[in-house]
mmCIF file of C-alpha atoms in Angstrom:
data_model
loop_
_atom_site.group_PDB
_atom_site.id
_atom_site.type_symbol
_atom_site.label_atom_id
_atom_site.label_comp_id
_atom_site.label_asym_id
_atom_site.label_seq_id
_atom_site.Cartn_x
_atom_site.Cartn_y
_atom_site.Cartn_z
ATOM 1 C CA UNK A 80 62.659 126.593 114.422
ATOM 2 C CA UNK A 81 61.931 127.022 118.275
ATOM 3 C CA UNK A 82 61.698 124.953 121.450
ATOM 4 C CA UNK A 83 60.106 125.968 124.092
ATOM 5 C CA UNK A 84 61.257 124.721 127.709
ATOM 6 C CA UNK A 85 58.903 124.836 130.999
ATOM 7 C CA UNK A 86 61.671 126.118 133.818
ATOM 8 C CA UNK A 87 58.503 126.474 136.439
ATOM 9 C CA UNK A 88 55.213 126.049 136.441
ATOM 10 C CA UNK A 89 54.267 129.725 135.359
ATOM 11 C CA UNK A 90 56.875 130.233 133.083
ATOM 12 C CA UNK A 91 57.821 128.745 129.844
ATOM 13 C CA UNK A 92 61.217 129.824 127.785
ATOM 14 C CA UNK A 93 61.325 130.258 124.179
ATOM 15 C CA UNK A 94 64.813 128.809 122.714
ATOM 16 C CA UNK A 95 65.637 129.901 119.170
ATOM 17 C CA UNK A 96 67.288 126.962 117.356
ATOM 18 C CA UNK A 97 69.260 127.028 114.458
ATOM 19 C CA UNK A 98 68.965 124.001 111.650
ATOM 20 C CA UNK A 99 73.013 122.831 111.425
ATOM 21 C CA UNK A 100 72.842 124.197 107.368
ATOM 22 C CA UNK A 101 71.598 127.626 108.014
ATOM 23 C CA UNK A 102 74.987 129.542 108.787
ATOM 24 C CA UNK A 103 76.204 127.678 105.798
ATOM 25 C CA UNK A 104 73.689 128.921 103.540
ATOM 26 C CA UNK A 105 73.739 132.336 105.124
ATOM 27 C CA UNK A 106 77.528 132.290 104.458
ATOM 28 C CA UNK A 107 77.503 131.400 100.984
ATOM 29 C CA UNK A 108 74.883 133.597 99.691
ATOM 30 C CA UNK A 109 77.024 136.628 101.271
ATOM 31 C CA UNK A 110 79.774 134.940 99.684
ATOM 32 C CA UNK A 111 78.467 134.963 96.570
ATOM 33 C CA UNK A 112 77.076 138.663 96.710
ATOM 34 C CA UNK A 113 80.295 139.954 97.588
ATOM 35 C CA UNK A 114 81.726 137.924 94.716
ATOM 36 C CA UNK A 115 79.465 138.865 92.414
ATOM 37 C CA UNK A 116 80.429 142.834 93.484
ATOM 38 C CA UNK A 117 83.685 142.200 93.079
ATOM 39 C CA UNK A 118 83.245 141.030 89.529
ATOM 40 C CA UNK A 119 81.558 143.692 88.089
ATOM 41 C CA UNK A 120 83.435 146.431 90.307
ATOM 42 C CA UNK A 121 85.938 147.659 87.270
ATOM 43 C CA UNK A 122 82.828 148.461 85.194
ATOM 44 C CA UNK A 123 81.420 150.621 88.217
ATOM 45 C CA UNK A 124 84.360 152.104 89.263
ATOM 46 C CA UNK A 125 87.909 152.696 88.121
ATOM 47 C CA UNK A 126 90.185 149.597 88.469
ATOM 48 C CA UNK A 127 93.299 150.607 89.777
ATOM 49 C CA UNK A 128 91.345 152.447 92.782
ATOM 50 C CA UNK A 129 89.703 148.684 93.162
ATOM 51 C CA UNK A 130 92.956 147.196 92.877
ATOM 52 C CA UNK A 131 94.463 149.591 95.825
ATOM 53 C CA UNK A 132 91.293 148.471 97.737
ATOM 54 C CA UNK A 133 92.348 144.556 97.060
ATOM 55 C CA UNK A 134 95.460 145.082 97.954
ATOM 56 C CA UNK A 135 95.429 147.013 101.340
ATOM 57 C CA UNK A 136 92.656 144.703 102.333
ATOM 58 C CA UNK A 137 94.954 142.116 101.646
ATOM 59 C CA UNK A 138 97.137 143.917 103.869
ATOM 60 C CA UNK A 139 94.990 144.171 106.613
ATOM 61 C CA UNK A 140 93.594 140.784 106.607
ATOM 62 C CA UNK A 141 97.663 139.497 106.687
ATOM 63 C CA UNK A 142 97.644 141.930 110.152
ATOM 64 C CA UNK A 143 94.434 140.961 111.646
ATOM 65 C CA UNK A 144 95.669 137.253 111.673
ATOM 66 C CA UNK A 145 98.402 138.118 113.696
ATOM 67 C CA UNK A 146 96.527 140.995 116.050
ATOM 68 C CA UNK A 147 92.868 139.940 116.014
ATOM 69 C CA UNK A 148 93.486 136.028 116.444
ATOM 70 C CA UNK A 149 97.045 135.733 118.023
ATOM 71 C CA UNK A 150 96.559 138.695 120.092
ATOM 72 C CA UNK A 151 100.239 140.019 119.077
ATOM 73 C CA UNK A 152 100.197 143.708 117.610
ATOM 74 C CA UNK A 153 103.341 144.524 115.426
ATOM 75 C CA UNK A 154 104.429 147.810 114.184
ATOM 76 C CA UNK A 155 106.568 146.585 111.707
ATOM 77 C CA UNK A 156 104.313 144.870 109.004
ATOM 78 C CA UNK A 157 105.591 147.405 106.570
ATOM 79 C CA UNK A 158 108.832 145.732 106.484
ATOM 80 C CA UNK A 159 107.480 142.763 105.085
ATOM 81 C CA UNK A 160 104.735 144.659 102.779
ATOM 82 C CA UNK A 161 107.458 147.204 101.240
ATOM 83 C CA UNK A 162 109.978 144.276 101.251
ATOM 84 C CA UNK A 163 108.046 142.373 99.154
ATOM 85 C CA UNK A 164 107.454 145.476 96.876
ATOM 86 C CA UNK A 165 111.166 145.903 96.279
ATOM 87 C CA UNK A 166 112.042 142.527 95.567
ATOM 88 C CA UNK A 167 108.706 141.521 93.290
ATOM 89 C CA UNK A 168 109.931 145.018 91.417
ATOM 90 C CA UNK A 169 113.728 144.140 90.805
ATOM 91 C CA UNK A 170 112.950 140.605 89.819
ATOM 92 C CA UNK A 171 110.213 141.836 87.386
ATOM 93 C CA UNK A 172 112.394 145.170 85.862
ATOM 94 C CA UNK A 173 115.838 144.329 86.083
ATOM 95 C CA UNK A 174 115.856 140.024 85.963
ATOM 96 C CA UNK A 175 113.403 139.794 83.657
ATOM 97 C CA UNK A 176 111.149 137.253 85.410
ATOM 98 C CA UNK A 177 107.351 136.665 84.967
ATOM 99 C CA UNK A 178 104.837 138.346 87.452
ATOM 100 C CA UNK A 179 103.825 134.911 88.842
ATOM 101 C CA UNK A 180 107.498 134.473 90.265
ATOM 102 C CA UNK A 181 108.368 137.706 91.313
ATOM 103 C CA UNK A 182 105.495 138.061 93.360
ATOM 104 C CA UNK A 183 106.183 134.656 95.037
ATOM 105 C CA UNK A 184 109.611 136.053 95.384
ATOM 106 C CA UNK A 185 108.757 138.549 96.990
ATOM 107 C CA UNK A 186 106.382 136.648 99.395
ATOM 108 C CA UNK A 187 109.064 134.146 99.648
ATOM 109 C CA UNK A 188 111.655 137.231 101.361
ATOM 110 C CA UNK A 189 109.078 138.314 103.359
ATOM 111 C CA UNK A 190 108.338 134.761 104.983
ATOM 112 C CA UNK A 191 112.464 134.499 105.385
ATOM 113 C CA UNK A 192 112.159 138.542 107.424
ATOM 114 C CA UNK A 193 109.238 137.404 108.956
ATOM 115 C CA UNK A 194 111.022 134.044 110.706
ATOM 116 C CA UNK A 195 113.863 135.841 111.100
ATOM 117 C CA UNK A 196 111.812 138.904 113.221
ATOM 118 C CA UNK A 197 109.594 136.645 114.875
ATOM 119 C CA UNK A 198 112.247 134.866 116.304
ATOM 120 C CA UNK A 199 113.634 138.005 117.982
ATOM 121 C CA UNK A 200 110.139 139.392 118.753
ATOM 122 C CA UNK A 201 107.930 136.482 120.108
ATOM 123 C CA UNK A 202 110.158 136.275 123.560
ATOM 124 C CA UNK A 203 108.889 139.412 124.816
ATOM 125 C CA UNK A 204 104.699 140.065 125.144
ATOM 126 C CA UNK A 205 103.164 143.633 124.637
ATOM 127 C CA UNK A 206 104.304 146.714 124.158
ATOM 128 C CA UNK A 207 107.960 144.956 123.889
ATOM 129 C CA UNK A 208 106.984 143.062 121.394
ATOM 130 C CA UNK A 209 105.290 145.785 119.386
ATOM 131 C CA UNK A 210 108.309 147.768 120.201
ATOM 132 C CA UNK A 211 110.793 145.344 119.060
ATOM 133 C CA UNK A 212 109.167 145.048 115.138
ATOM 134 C CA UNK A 213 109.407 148.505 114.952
ATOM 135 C CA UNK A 214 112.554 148.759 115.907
ATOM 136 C CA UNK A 215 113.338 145.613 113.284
ATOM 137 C CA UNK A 216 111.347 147.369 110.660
ATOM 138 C CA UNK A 217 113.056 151.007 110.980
ATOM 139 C CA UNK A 218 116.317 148.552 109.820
ATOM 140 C CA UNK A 219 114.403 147.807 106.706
ATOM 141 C CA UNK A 220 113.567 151.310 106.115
ATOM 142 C CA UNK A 221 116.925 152.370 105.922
ATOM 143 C CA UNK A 222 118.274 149.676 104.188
ATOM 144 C CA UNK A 223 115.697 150.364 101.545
ATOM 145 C CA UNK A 224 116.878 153.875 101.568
ATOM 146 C CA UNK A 225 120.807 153.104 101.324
ATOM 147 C CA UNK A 226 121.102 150.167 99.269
ATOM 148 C CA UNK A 227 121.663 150.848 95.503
ATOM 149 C CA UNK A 228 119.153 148.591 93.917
ATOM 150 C CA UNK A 229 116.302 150.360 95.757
ATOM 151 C CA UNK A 230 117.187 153.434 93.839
ATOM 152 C CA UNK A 231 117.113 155.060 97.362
ATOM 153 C CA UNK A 232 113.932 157.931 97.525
ATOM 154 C CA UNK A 233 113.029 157.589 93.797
ATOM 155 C CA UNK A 234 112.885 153.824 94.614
ATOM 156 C CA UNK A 235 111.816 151.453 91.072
ATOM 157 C CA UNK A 236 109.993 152.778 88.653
ATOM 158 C CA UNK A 237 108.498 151.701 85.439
ATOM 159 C CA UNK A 238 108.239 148.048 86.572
ATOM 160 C CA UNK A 239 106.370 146.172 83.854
ATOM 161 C CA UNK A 240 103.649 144.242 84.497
ATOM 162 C CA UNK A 241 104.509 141.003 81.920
ATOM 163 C CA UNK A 242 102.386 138.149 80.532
ATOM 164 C CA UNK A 243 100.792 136.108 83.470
ATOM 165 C CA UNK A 244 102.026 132.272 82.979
ATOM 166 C CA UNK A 245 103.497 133.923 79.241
ATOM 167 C CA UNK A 246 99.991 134.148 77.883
ATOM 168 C CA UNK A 247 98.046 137.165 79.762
ATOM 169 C CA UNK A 248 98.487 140.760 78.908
ATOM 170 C CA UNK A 249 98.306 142.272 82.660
ATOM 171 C CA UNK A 250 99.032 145.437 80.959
ATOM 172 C CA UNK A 251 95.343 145.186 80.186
ATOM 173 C CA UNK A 252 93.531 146.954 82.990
ATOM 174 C CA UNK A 253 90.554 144.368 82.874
ATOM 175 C CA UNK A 254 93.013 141.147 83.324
ATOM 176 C CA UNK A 255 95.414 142.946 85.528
ATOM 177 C CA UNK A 256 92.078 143.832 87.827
ATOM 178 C CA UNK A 257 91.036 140.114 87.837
ATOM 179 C CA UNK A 258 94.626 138.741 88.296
ATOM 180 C CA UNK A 259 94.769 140.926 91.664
ATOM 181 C CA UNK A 260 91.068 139.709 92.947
ATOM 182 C CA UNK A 261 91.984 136.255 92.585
ATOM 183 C CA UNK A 262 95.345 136.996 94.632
ATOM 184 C CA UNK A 263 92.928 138.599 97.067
ATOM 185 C CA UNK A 264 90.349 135.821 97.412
ATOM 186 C CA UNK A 265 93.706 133.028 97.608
ATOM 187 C CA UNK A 266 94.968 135.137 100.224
ATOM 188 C CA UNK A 267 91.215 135.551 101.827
ATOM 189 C CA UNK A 268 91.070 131.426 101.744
ATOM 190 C CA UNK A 269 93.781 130.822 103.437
ATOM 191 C CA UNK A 270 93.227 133.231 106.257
ATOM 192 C CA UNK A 271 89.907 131.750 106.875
ATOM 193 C CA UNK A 272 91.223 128.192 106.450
ATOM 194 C CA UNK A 273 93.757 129.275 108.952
ATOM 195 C CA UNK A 274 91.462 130.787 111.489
ATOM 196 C CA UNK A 275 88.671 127.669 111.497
ATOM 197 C CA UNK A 276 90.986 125.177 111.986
ATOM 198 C CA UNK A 277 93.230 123.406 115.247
ATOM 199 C CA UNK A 278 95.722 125.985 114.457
ATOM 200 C CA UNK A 279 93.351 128.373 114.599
ATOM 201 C CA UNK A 280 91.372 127.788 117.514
ATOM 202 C CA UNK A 281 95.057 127.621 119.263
ATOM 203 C CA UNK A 282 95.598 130.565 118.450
ATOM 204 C CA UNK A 283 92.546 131.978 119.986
ATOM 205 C CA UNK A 284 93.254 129.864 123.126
ATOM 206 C CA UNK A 285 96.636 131.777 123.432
ATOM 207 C CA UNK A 286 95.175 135.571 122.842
ATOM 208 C CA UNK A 287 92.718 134.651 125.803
ATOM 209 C CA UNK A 288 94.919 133.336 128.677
ATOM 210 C CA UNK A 289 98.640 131.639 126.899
ATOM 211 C CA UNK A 290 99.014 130.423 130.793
ATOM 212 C CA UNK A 291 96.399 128.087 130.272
ATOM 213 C CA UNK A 292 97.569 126.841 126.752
ATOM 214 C CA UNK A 293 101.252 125.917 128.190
ATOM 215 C CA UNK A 294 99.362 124.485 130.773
ATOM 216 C CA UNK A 295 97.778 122.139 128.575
ATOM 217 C CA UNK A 296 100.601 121.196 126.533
ATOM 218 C CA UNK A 297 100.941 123.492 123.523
ATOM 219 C CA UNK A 298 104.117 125.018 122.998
ATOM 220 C CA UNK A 299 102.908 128.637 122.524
ATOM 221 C CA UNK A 300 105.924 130.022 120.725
ATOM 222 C CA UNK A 301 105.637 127.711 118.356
ATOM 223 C CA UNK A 302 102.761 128.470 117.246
ATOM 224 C CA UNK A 303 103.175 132.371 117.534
ATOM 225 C CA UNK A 304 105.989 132.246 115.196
ATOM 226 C CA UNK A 305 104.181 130.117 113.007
ATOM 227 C CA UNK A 306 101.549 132.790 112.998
ATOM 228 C CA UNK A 307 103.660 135.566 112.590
ATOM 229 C CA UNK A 308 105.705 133.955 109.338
ATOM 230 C CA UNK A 309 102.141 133.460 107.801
ATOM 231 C CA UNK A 310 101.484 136.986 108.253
ATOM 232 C CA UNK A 311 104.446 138.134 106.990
ATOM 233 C CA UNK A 312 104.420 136.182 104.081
ATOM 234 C CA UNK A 313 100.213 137.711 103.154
ATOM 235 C CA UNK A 314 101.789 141.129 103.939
ATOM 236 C CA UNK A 315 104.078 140.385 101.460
ATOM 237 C CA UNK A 316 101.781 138.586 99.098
ATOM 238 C CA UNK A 317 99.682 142.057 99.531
ATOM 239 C CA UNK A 318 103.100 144.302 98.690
ATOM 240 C CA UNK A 319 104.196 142.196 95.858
ATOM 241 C CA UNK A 320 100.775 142.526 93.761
ATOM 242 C CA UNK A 321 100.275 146.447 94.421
ATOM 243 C CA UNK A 322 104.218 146.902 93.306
ATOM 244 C CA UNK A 323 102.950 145.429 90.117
ATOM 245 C CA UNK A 324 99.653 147.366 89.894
ATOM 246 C CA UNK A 325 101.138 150.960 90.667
ATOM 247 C CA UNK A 326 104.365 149.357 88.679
ATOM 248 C CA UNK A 327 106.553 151.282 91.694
ATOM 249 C CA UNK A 328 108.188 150.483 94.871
ATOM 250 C CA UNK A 329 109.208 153.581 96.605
ATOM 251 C CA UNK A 330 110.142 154.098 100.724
ATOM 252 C CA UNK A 331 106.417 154.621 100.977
ATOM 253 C CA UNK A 332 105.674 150.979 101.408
ATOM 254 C CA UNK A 333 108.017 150.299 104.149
ATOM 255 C CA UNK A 334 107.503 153.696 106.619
ATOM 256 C CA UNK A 335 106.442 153.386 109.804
ATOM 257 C CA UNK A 336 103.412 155.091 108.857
ATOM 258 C CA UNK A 337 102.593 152.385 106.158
ATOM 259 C CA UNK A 338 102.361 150.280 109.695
ATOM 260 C CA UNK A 339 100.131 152.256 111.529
ATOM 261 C CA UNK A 340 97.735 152.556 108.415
ATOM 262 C CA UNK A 341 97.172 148.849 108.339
ATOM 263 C CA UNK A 342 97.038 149.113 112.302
ATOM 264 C CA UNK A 343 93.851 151.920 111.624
ATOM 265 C CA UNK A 344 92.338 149.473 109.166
ATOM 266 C CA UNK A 345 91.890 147.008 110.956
ATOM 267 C CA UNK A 346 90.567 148.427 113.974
ATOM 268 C CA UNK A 347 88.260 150.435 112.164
ATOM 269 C CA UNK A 348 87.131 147.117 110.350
ATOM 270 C CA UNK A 349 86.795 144.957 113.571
ATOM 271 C CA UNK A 350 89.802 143.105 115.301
ATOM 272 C CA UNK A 351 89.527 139.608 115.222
ATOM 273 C CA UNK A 352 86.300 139.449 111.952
ATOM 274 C CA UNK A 353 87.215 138.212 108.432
ATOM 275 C CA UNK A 354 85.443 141.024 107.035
ATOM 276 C CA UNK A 355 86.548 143.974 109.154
ATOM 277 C CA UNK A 356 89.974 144.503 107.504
ATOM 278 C CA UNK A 357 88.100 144.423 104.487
ATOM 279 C CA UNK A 358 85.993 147.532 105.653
ATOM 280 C CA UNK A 359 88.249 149.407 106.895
ATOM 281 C CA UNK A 360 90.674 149.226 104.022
ATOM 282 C CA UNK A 361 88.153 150.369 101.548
ATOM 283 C CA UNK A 362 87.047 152.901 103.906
ATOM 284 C CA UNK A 363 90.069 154.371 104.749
ATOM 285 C CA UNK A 364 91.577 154.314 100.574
ATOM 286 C CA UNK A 365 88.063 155.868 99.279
ATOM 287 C CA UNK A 366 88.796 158.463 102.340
ATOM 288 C CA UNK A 367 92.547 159.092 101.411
ATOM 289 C CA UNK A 368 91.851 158.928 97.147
ATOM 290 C CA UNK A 369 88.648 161.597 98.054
ATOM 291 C CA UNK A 370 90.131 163.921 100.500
ATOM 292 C CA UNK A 371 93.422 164.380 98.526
ATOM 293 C CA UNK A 372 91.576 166.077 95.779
ATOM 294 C CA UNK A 373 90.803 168.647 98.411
ATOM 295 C CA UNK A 374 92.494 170.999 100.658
ATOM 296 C CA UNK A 375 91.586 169.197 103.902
ATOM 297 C CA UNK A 376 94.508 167.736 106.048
ATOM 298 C CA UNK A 377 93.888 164.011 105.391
ATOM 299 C CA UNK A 378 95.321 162.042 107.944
ATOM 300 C CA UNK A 379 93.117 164.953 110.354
ATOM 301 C CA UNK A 380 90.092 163.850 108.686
ATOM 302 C CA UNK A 381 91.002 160.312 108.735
ATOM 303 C CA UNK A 382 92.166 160.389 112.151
ATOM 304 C CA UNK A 383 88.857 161.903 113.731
ATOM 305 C CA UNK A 384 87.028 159.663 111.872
ATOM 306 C CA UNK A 385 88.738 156.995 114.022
ATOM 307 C CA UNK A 386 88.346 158.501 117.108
ATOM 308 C CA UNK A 387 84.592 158.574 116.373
ATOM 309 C CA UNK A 388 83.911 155.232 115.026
ATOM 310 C CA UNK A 389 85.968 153.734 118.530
ATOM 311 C CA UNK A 390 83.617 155.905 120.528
ATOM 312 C CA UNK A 391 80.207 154.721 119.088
ATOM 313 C CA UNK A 392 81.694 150.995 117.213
ATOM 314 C CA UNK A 393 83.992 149.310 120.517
ATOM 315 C CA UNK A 394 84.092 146.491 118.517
ATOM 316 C CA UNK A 395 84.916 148.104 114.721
ATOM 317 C CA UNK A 396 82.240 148.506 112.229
ATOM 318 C CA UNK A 397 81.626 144.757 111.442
ATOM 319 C CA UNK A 398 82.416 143.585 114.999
ATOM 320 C CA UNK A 399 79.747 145.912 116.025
ATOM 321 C CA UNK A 400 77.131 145.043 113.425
ATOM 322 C CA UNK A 401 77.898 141.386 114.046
ATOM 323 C CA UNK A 402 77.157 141.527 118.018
ATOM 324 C CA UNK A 403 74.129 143.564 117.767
ATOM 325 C CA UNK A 404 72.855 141.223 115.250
ATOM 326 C CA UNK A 405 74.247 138.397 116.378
ATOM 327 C CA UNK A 406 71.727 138.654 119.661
ATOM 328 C CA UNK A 407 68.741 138.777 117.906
#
């Protein structure tokens, strides 16, 4: 539908308008695309590379709410994601608990770290900040590598899987793949329930001039740290379910290089897009489970591949895609 608009007498202006239900739709029938992908994924491609896929998008997402919407980049989010992995992996192996609760014990530890570093980190802005959960995070690392029930560098093996609720067999590969995509799409949900709401657009307010929040009355730590717990907590959701897919946690999960991974996802994706950590999560695990086959240095590869993608896509690969088409 279009308007046109006489600004002088020679010249008339075409307006585009939208009808109010046509993002909606638009929305929903990508929605339902990607859904209907993600269904019939395992009988395309092999499920536990789908499942890695799941869960470091998970990952990402967890980061890109803090980074793309709160404007606060941390270089600790492994601490929360290997956290998680540890204690979802003791609980399951040596307590003997479902994989329902150990997962949402390990989320629940990784809320607790997350309050507890936020509240250390959020006084400073910037590179202090970012500084600061790295510094918090290299704790974790060593704990992880001292402590006894860690089991140190061989970490926890052989951590079974269970009966979901008692009655599903997530040994099965088919019901272990659809118990992980509908963690994903809760975790998805709330992000974008998080993002398109008061909180949200707070949030936003604060990444583009926090000044100018205070100034109008909204107590900006607050909300930080309330962002920041919420990430940690999906970070940890995200760590929990791949300790039970790989049926590991090892010092992997909770390196400093585990952070800068999900940091490279997401800007590859597009800071500050739903989708974008989704991208660049599948993108860079199809890139590390193709190149280790070969003889090629991967993080090389992977890292040139970044530098080019920020040259040509300033905005990530979605960010891009959505401003060029956005105009038209």
């Amino acid at each position: 539908m279009a308007a046109q608009i006489k600004t002088t007498d020679t010249q008339t202006t075409t307006i585009a308008l939208r009808r109010p239900g046509q993002d909606t739709a638009r929305n929903a029938i990508i929605l339902g695309i990607g859904l209907l992908i993600a269904l019939a994924a395992p009988f395309v491609l092999y499920p536990v590379f789908v499942m890695k896929v799941l869960c470091f998008a998970l990952f990402a997402c967890a980061f890109n709410l803090l980074i793309g919407f709160a404007g606060l980049l941390s270089f600790g989010h492994a601490a929360f994601f290997g956290g998680a992995a540890y204690i979802t992996a003791h609980s399951a192996k040596v307590w003997g608990l479902g994989p329902e609760v150990s997962i949402l014990l390990g989320m629940g530890f990784s809320a607790l770290l997350g309050l507890a570093f936020g509240a250390l980190a959020i006084r400073r802005q910037g590179i202090y900040f970012a500084m600061i959960t790295l510094a918090l995070s290299q704790m974790v690392f060593f704990m992880a590598l001292q402590l006894k029930f860690t089991g140190g560098e061989d970490g926890i093996q052989a951590v079974p899987r269970g009966h979901l609720f008692g009655v599903i067999d997530l040994n099965n590969s088919l019901s272990m793949y659809y118990f992980v995509l509908a963690v994903f799409l809760v975790g998805f949900a709330v992000v974008w329930r998080a993002v398109h709401s008061p909180f949200g657009q707070v949030l936003k307010a604060i990444r583009e001039n926090e000044p100018r929040a205070v100034s109008l009355g909204y107590r900006t730590e607050r909300y930080k740290l309330l962002a920041f717990v919420l990430s940690a907590s999906l970070a940890g959701l995200a760590g929990g379910t791949k300790a039970l897919v790989f049926q590991l946690a090892s010092l992997t999960d909770v390196t400093w290089q585990m952070s800068g991974e999900v940091v490279l996802m997401t800007l590859l994706g597009g800071m500050g897009t739903l989708l974008g950590p989704v991208v660049g999560a599948a993108i860079v695990v199809t890139l590390e489970s193709y190149l280790a086959a070969t003889s090629m240095p991967v993080p090389v590869v992977i890292g040139a591949i970044f530098v080019v993608c920020v040259l040509v896509f300033r905005r990530g690969i979605v960010g891009e895609l959505q401003a060029r088409f956005g105009r038209r």
